[in-house]
Short mmCIF file of N, CA, C and O in Angstrom, two decimals:
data_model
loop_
_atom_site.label_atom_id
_atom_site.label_comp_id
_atom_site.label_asym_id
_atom_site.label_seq_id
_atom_site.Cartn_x
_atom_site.Cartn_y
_atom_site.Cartn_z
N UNK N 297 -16.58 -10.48 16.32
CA UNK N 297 -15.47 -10.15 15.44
C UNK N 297 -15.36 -8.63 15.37
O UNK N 297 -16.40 -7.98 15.51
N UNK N 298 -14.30 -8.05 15.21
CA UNK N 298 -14.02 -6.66 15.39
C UNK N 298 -14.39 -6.04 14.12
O UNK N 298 -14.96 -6.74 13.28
N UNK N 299 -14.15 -4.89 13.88
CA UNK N 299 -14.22 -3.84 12.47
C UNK N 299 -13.12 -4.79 11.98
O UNK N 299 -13.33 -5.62 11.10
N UNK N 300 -11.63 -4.58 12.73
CA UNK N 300 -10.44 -4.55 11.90
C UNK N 300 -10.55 -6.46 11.27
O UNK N 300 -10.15 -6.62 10.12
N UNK N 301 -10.95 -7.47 11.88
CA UNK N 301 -10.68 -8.53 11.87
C UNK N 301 -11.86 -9.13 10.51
O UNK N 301 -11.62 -10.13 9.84
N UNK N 302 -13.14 -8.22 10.33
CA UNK N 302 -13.63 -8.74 9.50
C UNK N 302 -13.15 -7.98 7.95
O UNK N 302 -13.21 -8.52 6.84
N UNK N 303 -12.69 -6.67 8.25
CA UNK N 303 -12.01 -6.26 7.13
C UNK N 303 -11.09 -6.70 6.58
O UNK N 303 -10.96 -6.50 5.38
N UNK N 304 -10.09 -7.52 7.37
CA UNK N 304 -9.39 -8.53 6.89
C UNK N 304 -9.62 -9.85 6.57
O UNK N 304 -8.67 -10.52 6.16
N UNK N 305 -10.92 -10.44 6.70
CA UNK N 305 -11.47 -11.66 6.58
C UNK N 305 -12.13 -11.56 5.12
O UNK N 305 -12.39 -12.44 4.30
N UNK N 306 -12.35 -9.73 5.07
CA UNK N 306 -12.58 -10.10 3.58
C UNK N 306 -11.91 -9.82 2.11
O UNK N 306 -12.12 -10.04 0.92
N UNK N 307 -10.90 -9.12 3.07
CA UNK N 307 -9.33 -9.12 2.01
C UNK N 307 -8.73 -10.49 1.72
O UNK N 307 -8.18 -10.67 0.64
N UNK N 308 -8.80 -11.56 2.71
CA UNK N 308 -8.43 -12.82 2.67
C UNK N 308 -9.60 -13.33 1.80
O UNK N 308 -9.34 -13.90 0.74
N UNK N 309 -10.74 -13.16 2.15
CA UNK N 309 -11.45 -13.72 1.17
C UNK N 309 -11.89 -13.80 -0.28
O UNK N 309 -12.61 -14.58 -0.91
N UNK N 310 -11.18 -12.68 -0.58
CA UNK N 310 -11.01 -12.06 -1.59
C UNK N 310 -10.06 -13.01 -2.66
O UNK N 310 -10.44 -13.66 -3.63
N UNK N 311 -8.78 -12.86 -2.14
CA UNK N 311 -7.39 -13.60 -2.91
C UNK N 311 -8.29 -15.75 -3.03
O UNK N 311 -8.13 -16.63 -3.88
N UNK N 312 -9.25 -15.69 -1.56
CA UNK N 312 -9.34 -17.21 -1.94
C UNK N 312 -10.29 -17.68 -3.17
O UNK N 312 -10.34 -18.78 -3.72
N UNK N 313 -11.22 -16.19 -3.49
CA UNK N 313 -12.05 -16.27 -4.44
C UNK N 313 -11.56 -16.32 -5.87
O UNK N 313 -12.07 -17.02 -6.74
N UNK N 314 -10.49 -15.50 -6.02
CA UNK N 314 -9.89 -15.34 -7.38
C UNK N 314 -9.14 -16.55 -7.60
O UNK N 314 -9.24 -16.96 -8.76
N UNK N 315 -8.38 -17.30 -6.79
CA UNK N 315 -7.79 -18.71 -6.85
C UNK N 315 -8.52 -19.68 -7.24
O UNK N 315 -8.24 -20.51 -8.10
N UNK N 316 -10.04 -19.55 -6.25
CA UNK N 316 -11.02 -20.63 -6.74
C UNK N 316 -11.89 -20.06 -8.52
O UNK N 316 -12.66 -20.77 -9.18
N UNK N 317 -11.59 -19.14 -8.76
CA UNK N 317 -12.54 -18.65 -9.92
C UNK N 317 -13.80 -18.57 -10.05
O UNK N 317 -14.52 -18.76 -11.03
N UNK N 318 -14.25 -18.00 -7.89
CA UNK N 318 -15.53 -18.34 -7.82
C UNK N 318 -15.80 -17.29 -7.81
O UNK N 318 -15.20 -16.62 -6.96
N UNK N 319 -16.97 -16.43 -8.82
CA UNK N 319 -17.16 -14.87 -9.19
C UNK N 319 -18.21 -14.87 -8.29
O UNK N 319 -18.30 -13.82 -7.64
N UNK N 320 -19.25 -15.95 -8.00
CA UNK N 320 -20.36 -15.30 -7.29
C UNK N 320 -19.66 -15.09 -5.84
O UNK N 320 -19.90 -13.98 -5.37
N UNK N 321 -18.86 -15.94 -5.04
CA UNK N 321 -18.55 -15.77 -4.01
C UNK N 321 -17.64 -14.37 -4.15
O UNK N 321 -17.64 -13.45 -3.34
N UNK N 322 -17.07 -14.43 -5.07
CA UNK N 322 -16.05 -13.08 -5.30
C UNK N 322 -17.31 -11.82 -4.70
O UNK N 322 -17.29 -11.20 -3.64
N UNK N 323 -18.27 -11.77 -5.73
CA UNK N 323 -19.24 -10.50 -5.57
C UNK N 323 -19.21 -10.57 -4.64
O UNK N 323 -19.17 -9.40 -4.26
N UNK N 324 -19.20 -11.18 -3.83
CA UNK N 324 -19.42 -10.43 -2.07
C UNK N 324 -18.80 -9.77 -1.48
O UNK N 324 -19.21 -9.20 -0.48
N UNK N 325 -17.90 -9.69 -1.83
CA UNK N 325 -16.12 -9.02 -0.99
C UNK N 325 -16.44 -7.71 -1.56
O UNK N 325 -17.23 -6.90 -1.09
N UNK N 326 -15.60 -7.57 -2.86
CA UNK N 326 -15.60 -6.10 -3.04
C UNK N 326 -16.98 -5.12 -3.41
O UNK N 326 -17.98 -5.58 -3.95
N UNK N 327 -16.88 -4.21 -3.16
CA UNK N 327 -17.76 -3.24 -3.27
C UNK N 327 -18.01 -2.95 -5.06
O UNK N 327 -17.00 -3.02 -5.76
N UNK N 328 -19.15 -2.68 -5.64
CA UNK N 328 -19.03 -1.97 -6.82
C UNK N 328 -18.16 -1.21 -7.01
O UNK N 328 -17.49 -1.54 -7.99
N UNK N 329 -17.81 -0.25 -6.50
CA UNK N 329 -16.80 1.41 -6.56
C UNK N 329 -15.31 0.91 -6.65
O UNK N 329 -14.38 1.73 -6.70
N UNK N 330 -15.06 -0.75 -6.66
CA UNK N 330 -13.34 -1.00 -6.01
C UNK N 330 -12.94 -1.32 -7.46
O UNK N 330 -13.42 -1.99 -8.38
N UNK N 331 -11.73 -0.47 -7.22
CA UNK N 331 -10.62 -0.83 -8.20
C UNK N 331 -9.51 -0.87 -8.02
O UNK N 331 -8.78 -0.17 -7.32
N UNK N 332 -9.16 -2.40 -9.16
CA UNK N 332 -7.76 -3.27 -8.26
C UNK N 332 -7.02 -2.65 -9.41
O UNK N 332 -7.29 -2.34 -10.57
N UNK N 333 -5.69 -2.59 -8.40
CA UNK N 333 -4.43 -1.99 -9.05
C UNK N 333 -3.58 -2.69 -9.23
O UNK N 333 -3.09 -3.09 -8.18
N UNK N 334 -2.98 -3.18 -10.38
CA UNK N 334 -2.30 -4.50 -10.07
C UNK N 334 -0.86 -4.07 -10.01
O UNK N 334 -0.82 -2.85 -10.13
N UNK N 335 0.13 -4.50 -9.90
CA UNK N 335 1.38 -4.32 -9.40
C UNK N 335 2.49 -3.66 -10.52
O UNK N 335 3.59 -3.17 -10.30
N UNK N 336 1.65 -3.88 -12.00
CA UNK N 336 2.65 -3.42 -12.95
C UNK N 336 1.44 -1.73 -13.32
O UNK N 336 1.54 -1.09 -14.36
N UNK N 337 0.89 -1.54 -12.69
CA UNK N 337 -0.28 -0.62 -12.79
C UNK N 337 -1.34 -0.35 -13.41
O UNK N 337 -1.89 0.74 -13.59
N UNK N 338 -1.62 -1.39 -13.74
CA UNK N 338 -2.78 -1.76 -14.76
C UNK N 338 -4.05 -1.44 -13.87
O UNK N 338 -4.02 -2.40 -13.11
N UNK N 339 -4.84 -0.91 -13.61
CA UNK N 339 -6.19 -0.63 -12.92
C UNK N 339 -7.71 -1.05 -13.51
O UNK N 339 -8.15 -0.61 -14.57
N UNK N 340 -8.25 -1.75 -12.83
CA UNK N 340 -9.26 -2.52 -13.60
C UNK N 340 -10.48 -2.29 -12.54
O UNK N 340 -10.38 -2.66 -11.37
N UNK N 341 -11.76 -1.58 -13.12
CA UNK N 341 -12.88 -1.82 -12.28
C UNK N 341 -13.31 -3.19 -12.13
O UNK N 341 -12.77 -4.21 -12.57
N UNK N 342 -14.46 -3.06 -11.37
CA UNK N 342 -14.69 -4.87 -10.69
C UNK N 342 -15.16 -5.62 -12.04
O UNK N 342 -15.06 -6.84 -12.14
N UNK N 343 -15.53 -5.04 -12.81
CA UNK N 343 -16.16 -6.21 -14.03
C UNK N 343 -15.27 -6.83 -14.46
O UNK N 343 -15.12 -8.05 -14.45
N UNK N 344 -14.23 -5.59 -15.10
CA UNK N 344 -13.28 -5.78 -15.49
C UNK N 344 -11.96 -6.94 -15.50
O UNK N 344 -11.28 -7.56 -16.32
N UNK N 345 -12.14 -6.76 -13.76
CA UNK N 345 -11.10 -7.50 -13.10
C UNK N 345 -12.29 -9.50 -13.15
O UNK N 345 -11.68 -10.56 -13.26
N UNK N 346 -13.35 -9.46 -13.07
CA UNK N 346 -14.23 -10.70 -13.08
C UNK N 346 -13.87 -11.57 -14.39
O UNK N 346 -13.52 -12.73 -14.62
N UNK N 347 -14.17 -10.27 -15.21
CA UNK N 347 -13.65 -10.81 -16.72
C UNK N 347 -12.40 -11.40 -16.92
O UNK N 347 -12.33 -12.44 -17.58
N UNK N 348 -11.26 -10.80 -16.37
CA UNK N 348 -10.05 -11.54 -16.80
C UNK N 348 -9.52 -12.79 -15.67
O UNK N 348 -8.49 -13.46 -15.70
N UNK N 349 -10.60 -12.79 -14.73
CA UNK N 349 -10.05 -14.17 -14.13
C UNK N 349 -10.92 -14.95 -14.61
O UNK N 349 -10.68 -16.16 -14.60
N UNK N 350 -11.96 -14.52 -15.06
CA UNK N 350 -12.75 -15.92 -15.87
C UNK N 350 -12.30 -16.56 -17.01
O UNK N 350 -12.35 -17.76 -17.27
N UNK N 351 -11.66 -15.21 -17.97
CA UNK N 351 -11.60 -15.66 -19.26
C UNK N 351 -9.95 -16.18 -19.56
O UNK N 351 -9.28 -16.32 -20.59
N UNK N 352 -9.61 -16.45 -17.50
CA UNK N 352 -8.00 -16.92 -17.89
C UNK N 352 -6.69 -15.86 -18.45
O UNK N 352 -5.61 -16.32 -18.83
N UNK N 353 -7.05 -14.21 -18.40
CA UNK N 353 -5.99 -13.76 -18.12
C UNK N 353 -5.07 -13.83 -16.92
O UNK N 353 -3.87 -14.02 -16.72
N UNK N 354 -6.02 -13.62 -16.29
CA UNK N 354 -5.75 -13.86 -14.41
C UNK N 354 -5.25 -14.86 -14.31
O UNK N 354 -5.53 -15.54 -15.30
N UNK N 355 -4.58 -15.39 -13.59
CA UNK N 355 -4.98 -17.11 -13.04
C UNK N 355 -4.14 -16.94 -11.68
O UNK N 355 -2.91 -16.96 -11.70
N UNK N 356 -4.73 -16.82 -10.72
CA UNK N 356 -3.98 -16.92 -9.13
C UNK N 356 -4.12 -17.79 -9.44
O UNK N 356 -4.92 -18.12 -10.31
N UNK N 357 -2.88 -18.94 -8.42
CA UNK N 357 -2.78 -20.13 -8.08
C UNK N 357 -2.79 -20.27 -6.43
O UNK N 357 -3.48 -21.11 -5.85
N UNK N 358 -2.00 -19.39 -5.82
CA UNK N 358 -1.79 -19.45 -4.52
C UNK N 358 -1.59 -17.84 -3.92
O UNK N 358 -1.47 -16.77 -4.53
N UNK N 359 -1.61 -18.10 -2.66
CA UNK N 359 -1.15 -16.32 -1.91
C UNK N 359 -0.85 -16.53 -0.81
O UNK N 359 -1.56 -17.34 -0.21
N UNK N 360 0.29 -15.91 -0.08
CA UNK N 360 0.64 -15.49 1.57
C UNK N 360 0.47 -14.55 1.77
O UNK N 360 1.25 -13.74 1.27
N UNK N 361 -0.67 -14.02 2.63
CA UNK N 361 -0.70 -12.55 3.27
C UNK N 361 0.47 -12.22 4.44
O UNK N 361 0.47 -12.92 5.45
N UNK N 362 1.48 -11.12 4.28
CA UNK N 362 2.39 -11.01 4.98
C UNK N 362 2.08 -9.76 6.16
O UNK N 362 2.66 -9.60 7.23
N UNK N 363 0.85 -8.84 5.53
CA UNK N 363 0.67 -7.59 6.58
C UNK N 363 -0.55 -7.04 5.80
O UNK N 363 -0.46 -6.73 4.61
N UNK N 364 -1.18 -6.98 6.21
CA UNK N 364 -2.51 -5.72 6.75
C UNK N 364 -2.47 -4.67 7.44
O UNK N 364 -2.41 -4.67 8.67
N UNK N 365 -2.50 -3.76 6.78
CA UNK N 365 -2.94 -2.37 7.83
C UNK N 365 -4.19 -2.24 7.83
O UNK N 365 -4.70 -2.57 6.76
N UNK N 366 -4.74 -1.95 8.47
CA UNK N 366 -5.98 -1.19 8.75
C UNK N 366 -6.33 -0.23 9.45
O UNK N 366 -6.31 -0.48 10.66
N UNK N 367 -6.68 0.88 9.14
CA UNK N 367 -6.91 2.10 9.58
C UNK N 367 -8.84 2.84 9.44
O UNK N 367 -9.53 3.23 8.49
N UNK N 368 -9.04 2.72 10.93
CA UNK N 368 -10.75 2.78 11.01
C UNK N 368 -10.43 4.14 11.16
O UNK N 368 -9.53 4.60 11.86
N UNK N 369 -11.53 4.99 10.22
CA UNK N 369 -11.64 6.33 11.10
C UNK N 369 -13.22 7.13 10.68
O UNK N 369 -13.67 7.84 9.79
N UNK N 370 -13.68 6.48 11.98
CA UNK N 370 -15.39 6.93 12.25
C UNK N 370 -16.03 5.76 11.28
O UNK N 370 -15.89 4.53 11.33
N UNK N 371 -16.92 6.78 10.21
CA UNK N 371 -17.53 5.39 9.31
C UNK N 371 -16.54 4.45 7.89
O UNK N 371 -16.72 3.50 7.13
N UNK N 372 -15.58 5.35 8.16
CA UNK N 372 -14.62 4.84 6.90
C UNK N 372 -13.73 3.96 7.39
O UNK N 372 -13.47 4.08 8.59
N UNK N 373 -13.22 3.17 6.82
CA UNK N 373 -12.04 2.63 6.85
C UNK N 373 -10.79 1.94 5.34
O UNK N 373 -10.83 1.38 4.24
N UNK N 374 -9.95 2.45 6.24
CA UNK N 374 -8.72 2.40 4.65
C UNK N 374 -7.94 1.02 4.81
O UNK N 374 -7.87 0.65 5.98
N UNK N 375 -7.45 0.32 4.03
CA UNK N 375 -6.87 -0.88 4.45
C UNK N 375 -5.73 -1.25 2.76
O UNK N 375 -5.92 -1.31 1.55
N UNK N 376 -4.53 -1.41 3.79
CA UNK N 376 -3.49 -2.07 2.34
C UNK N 376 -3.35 -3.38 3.14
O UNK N 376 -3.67 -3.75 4.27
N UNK N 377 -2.72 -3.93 2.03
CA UNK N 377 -2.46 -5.05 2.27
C UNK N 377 -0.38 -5.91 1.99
O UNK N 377 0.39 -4.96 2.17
N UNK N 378 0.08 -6.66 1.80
CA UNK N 378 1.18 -6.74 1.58
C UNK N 378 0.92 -8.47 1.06
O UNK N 378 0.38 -9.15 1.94
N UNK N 379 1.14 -8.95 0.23
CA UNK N 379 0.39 -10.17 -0.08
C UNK N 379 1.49 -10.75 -1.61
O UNK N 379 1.73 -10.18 -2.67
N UNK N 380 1.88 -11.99 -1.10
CA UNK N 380 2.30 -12.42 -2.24
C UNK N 380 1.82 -13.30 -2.99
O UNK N 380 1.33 -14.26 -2.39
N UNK N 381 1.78 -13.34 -4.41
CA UNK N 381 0.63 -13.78 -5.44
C UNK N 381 1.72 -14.32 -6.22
O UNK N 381 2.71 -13.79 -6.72
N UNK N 382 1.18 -15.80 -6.19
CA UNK N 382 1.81 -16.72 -7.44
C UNK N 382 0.63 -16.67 -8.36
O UNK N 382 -0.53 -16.89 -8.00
N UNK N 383 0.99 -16.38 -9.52
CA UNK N 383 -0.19 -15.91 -10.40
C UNK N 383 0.57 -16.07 -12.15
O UNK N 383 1.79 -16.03 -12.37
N UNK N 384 -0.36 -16.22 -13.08
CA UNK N 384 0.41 -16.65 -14.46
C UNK N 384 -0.40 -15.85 -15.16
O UNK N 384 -1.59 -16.05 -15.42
N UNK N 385 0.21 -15.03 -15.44
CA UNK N 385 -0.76 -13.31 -16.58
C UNK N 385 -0.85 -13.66 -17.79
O UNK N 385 -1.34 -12.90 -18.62
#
């Protein structure tokens, strides 16, 4: 599997974790340091963001990933995503 293909395996894996409300599988994906930005700009470190899909602020139901970028450069790599989220806040 490539750099770019597992970086996206775990952006995908990501959206399937928050759907399932599975936090331990969640911990694996993101890094401590990540913080999700959500679309109305609300920014939440990772606890943060654990907390409100547990306690049912969150609630993904479903998602289509429409585009990934990914951009490797040396040991870093940057990655957006384009992803639509049926979700009930």
């Amino acid at each position: 599997m490539s750099d770019r293909e597992e970086i996206v395996r775990c952006y995908e894996a990501m959206y399937d974790g928050q759907i399932r409300r599975n936090i331990p599988y969640l911990k694996k994906h993101p890094d401590e340091s990540c913080v999700l930005i959500h679309m109305n700009g609300i920014k939440m470190n990772r606890q943060e963001y654990f907390d409100a899909v547990m306690d049912g602020t969150l609630n993904y139901c479903r998602c289509m990933h429409e585009h990934e970028d990914v951009r490797i450069d040396g040991n870093y790599a940057f990655m957006g995503g384009d992803t639509k989220v049926e979700a009930v806040v």
